[in-house]
mmCIF file of C-alpha atoms in Angstrom:
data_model
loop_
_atom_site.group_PDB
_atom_site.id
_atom_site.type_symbol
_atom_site.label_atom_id
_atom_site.label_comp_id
_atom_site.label_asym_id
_atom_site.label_seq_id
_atom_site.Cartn_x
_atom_site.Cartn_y
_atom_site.Cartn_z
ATOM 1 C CA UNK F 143 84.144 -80.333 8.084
ATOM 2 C CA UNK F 144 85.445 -79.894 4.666
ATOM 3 C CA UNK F 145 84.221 -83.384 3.553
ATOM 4 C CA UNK F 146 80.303 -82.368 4.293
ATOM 5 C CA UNK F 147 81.099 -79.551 1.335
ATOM 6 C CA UNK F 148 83.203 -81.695 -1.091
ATOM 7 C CA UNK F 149 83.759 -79.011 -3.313
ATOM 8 C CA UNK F 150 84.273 -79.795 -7.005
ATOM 9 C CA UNK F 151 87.772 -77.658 -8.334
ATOM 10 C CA UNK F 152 86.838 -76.228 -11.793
ATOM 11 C CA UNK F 153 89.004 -74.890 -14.056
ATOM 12 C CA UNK F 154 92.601 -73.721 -12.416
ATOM 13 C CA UNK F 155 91.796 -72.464 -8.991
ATOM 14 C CA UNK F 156 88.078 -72.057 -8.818
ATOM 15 C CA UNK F 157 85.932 -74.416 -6.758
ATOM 16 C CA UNK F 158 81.897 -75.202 -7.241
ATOM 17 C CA UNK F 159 80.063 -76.384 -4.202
ATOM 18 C CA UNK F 160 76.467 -77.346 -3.877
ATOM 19 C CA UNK F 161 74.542 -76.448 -1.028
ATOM 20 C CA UNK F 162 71.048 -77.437 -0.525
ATOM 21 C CA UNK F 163 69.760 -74.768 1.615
ATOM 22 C CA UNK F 164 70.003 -70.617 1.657
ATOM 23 C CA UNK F 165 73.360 -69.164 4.207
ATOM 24 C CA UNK F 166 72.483 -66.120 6.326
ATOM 25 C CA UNK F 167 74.668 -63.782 7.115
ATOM 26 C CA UNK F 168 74.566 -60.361 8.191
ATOM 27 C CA UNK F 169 77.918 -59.546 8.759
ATOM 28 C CA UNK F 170 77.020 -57.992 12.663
ATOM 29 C CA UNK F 171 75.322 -58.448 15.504
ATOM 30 C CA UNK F 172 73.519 -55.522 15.492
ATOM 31 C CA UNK F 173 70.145 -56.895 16.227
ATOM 32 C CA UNK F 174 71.214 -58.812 18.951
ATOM 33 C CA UNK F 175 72.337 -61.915 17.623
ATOM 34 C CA UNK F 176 74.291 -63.047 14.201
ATOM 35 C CA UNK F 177 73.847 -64.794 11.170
ATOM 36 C CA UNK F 178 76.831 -65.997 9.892
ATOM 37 C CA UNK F 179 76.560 -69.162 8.515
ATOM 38 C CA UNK F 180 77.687 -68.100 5.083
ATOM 39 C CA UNK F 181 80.635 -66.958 6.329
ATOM 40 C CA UNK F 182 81.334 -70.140 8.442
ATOM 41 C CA UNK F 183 80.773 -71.868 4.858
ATOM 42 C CA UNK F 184 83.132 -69.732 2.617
ATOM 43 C CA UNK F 185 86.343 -69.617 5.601
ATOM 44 C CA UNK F 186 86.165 -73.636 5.442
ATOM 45 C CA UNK F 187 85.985 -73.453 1.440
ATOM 46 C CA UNK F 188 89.486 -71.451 1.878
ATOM 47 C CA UNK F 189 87.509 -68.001 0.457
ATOM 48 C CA UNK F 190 89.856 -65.981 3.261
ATOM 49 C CA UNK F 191 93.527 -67.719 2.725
ATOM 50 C CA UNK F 192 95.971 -66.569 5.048
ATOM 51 C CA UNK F 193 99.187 -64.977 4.082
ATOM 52 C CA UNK F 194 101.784 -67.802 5.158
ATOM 53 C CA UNK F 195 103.723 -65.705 6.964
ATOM 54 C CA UNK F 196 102.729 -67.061 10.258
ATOM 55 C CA UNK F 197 102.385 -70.996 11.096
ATOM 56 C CA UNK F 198 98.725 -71.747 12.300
ATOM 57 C CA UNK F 199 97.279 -68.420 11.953
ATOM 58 C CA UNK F 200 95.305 -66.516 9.912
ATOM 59 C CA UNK F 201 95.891 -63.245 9.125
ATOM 60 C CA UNK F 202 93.240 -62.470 6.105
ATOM 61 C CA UNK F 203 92.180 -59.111 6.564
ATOM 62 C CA UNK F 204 88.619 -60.397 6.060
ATOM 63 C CA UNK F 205 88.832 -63.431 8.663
ATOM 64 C CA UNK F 206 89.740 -61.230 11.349
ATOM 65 C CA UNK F 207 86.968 -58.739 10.909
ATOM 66 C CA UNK F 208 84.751 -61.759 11.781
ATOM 67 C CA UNK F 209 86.440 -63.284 14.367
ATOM 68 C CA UNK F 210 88.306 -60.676 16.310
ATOM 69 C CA UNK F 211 86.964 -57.234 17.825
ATOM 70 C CA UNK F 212 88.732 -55.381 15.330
ATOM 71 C CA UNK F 213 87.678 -54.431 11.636
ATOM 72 C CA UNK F 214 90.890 -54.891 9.349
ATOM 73 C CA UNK F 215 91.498 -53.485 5.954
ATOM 74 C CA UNK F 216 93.805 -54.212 2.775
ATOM 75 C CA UNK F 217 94.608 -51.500 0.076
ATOM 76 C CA UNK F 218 95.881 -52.201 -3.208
ATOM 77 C CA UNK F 219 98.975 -49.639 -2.473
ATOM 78 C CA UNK F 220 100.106 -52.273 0.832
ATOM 79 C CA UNK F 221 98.342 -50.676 3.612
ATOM 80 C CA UNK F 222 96.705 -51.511 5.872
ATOM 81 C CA UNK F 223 93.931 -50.262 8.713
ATOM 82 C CA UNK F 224 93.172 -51.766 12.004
ATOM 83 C CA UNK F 225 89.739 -49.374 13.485
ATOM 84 C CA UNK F 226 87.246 -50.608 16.521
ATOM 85 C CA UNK F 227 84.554 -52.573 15.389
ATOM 86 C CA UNK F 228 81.208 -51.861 16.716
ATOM 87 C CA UNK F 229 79.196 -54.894 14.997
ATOM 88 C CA UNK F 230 78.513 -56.192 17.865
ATOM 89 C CA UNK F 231 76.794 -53.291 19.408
ATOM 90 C CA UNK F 232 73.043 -53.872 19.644
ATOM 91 C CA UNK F 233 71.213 -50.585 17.833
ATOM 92 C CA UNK F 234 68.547 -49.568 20.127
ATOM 93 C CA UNK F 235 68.235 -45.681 18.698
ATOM 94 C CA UNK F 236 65.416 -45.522 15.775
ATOM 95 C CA UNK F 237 65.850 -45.825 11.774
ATOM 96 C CA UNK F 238 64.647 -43.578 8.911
ATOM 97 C CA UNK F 239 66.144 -41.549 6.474
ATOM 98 C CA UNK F 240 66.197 -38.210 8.944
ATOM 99 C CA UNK F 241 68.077 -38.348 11.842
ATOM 100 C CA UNK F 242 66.585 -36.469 15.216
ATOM 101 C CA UNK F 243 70.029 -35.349 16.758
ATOM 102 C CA UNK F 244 67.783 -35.173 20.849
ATOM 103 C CA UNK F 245 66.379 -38.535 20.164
ATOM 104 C CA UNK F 246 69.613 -39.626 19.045
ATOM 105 C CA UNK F 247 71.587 -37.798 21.961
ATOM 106 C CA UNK F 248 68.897 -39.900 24.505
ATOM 107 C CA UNK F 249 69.309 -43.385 22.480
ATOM 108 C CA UNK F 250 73.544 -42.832 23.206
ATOM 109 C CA UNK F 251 73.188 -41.813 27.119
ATOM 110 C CA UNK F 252 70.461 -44.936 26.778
ATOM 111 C CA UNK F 253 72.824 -47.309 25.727
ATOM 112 C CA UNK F 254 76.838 -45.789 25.402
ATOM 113 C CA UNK F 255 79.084 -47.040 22.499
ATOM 114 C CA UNK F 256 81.714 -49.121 23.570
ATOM 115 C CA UNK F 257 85.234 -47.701 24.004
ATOM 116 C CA UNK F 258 87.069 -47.075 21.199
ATOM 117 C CA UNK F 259 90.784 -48.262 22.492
ATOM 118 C CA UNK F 260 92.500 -50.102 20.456
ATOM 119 C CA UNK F 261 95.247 -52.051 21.903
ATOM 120 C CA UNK F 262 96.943 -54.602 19.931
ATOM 121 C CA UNK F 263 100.038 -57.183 21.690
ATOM 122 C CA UNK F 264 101.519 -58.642 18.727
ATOM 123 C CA UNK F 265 98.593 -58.851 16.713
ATOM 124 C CA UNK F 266 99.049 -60.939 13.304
ATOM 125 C CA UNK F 267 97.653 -58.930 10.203
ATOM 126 C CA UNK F 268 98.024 -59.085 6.382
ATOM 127 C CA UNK F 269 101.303 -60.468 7.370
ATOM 128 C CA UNK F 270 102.617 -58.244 9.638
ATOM 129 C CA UNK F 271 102.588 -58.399 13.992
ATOM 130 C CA UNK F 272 101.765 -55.333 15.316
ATOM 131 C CA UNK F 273 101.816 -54.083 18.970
ATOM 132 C CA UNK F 274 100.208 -50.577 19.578
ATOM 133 C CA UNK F 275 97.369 -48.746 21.552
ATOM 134 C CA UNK F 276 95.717 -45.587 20.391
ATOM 135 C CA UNK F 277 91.497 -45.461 19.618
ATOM 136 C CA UNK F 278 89.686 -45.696 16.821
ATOM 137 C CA UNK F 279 91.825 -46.386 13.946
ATOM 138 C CA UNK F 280 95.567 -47.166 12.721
ATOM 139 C CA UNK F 281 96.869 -47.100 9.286
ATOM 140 C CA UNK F 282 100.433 -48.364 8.326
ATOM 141 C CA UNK F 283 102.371 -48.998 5.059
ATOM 142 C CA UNK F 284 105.818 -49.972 5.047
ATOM 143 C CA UNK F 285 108.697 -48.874 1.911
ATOM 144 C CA UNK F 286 110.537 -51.443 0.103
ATOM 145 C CA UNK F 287 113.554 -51.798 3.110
ATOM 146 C CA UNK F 288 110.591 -52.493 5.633
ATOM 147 C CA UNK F 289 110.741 -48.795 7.088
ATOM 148 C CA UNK F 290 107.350 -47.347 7.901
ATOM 149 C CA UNK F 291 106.349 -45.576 4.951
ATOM 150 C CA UNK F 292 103.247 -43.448 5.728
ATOM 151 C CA UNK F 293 100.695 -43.665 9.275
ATOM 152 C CA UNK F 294 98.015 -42.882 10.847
ATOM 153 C CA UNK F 295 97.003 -42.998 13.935
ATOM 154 C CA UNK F 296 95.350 -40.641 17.099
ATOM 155 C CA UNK F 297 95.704 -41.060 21.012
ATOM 156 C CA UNK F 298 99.319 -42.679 20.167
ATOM 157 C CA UNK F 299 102.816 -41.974 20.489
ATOM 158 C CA UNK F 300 104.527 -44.942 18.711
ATOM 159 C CA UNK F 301 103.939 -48.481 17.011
ATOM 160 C CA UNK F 302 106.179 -51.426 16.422
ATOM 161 C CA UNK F 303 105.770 -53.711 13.376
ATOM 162 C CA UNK F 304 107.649 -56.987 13.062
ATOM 163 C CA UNK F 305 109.768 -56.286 16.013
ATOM 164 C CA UNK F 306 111.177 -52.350 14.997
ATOM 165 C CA UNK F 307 109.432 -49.940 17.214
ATOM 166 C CA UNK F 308 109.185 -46.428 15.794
ATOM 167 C CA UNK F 309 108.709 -44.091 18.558
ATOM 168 C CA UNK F 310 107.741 -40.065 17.311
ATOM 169 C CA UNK F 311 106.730 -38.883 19.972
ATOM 170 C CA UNK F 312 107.439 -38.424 24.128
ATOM 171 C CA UNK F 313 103.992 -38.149 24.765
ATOM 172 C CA UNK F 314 100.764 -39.152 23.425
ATOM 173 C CA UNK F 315 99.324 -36.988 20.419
ATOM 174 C CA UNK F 316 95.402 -36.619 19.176
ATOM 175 C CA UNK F 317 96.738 -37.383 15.839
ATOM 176 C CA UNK F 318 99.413 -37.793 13.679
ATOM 177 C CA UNK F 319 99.311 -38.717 10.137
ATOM 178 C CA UNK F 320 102.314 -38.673 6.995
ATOM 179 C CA UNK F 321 102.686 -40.021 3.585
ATOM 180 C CA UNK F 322 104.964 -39.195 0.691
ATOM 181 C CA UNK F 323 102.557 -37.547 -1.891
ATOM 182 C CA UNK F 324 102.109 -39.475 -4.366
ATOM 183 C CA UNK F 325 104.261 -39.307 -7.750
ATOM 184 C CA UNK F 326 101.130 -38.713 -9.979
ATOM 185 C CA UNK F 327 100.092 -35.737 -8.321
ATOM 186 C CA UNK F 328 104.209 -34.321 -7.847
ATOM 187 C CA UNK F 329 105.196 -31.127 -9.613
ATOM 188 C CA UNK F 330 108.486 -30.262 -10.030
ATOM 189 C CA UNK F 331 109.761 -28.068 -7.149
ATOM 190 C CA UNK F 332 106.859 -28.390 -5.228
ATOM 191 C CA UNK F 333 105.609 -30.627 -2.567
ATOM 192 C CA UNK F 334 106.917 -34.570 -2.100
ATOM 193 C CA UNK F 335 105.707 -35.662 1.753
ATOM 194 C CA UNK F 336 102.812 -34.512 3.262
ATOM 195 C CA UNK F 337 102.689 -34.470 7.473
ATOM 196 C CA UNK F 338 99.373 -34.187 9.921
ATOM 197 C CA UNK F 339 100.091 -33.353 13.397
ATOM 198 C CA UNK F 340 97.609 -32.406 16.762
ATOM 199 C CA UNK F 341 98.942 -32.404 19.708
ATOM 200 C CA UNK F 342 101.893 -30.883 22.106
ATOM 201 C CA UNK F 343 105.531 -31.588 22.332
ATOM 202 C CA UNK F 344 108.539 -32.892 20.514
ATOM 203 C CA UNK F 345 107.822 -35.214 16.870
ATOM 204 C CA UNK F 346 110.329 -37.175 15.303
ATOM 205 C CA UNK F 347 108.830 -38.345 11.640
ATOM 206 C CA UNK F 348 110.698 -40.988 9.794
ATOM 207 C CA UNK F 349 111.458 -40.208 6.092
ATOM 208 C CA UNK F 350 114.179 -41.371 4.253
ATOM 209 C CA UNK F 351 114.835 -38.655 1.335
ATOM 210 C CA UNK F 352 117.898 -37.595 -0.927
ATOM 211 C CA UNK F 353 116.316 -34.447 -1.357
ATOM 212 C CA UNK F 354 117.879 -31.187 -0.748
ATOM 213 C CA UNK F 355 117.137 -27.680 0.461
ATOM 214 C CA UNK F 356 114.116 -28.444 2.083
ATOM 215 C CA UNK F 357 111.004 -26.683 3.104
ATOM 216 C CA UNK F 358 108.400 -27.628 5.738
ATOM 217 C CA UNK F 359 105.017 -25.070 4.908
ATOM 218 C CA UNK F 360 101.613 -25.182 6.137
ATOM 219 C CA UNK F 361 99.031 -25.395 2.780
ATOM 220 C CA UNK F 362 98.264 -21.337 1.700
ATOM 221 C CA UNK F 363 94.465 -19.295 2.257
ATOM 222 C CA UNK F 364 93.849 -20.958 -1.050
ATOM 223 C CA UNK F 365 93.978 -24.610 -1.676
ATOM 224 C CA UNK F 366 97.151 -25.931 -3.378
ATOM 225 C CA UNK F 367 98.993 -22.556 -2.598
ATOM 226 C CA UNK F 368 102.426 -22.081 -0.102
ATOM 227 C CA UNK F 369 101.517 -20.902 3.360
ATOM 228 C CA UNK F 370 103.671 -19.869 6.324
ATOM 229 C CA UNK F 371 106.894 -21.630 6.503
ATOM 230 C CA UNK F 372 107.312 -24.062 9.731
ATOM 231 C CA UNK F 373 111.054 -24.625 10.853
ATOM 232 C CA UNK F 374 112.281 -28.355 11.393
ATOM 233 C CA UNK F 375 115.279 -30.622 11.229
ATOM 234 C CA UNK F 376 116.362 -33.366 9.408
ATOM 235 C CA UNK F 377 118.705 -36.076 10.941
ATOM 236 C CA UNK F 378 119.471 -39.442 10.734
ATOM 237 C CA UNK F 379 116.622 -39.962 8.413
ATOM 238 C CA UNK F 380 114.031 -38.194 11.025
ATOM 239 C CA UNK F 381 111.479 -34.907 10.659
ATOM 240 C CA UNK F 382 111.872 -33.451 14.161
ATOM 241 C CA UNK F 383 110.082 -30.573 15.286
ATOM 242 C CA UNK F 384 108.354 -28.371 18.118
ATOM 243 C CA UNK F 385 104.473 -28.410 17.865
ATOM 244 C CA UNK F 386 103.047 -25.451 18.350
ATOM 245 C CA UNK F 387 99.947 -22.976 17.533
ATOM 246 C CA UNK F 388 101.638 -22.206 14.072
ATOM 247 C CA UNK F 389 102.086 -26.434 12.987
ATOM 248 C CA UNK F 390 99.457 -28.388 14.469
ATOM 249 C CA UNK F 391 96.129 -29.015 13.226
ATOM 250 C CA UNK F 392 97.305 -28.319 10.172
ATOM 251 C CA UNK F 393 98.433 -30.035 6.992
ATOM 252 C CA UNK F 394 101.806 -29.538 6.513
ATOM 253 C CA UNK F 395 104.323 -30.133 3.228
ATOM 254 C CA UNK F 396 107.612 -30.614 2.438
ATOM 255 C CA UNK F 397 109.251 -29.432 -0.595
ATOM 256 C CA UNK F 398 112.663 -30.030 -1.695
ATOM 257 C CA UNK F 399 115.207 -30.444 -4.858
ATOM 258 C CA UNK F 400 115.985 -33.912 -6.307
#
């Protein structure tokens, strides 16, 4: 109940609220049970807006971490991260500043972590609806037209954000990761997208580039230096190639003329 709160506005946007007591809140349920009446207190006081974009639902980053079985991140640069949360997994192995990797090994056959799927049916985030499955984590950030930008993701072979599916693969890879590098750390000539890949079969990366004579290589014995050159095609706004011993598991760039 907002009312019980009446919050005072101050100033242009701040609020001051007087509470008579001291919230808990310990952001998990590690123990066993959770405190999170602080929390409860701050989401009513409108500390986690949503985004508008979607009527009767919200979408904060932060609110969902607290109220959904996923942990959700924002990034100043527009993406965002969807990973398993394990909050609410009791801890039953023992403290300290050492770790005892048997004792530790007996505390996880004990009591297992829970999976680490994620699966996602048009799930509303930082203003975006997602719908993908993979585990553990997945990272998006979308260009100025809306096209998927850079990813992340493992156990996956496609996503769909606001309705355009981007499929890159035909079958499920361990990981897959790209970016465009960014323009700070450019030199002329030299790398401009940067491309993760584990796995087996055909990939099909989107980039949209007006670069020319372009070079996919794997990163040289020493860091920052030119490897072994990777063949690839470039179509329709696509990176397509054929994984193999010589590209996967590897970081791999992409060099080109402006």
């Amino acid at each position: 109940d907002r009312d019980l709160f009446n919050p005072q506005r101050v100033g242009g946007n701040g609020k001051a609220c007087f509470l008579g007591f001291r919230p808990r809140d310990d952001q998990s349920q590690s123990l066993g049970h959770e405190e999170r009446t602080l929390f409860e207190i701050l989401d009513v006081l409108g500390a986690y807006p949503a985004t508008g974009s979607f009527a009767d639902v919200n979408d904060n980053t932060e609110h969902l971490s607290r109220t959904t079985e996923y942990l959700c991140t924002r990034f100043p640069n527009q993406t965002t991260i969807i990973a398993r949360h394990y909050r609410t997994h009791a801890e039953t192995w023992t403290g300290g500043f050492g770790r005892d990797r048997e004792a530790d090994i007996q505390a996880i056959a004990e009591n297992p972590l829970p999976t680490d799927e994620i699966e996602l049916v048009d799930y509303k985030v930082n203003g975006h609806t997602i719908t993908y499955e993979g585990s553990l984590l997945v990272a998006f950030r979308l260009g100025p037209q809306q096209d998927l930008l850079a990813f992340e993701g493992r156990d996956c072979d496609r996503i769909s954000i606001d309705g355009q599916e981007v499929v890159f693969s035909g079958q499920k890879l361990k990981q897959i990761s790209w970016c465009p590098v960014e323009e700070k750390r450019q030199l002329p000539g030299k790398a401009f997208f940067q491309i993760y890949l584990d796995g087996s079969g055909k990939v099909a990366i989107p980039m949209k580039t007006g670069r020319r004579d372009m070079e996919m290589v794997t990163e040289g014995v020493a860091r920052g230096t030119i490897g072994t050159s990777i063949p690839f095609t470039y179509r329709k706004g696509k990176i397509e190639l054929e994984l193999n011993e010589d590209n996967t598991g590897k970081w791999l760039y992409i060099t080109g003329k402006e």
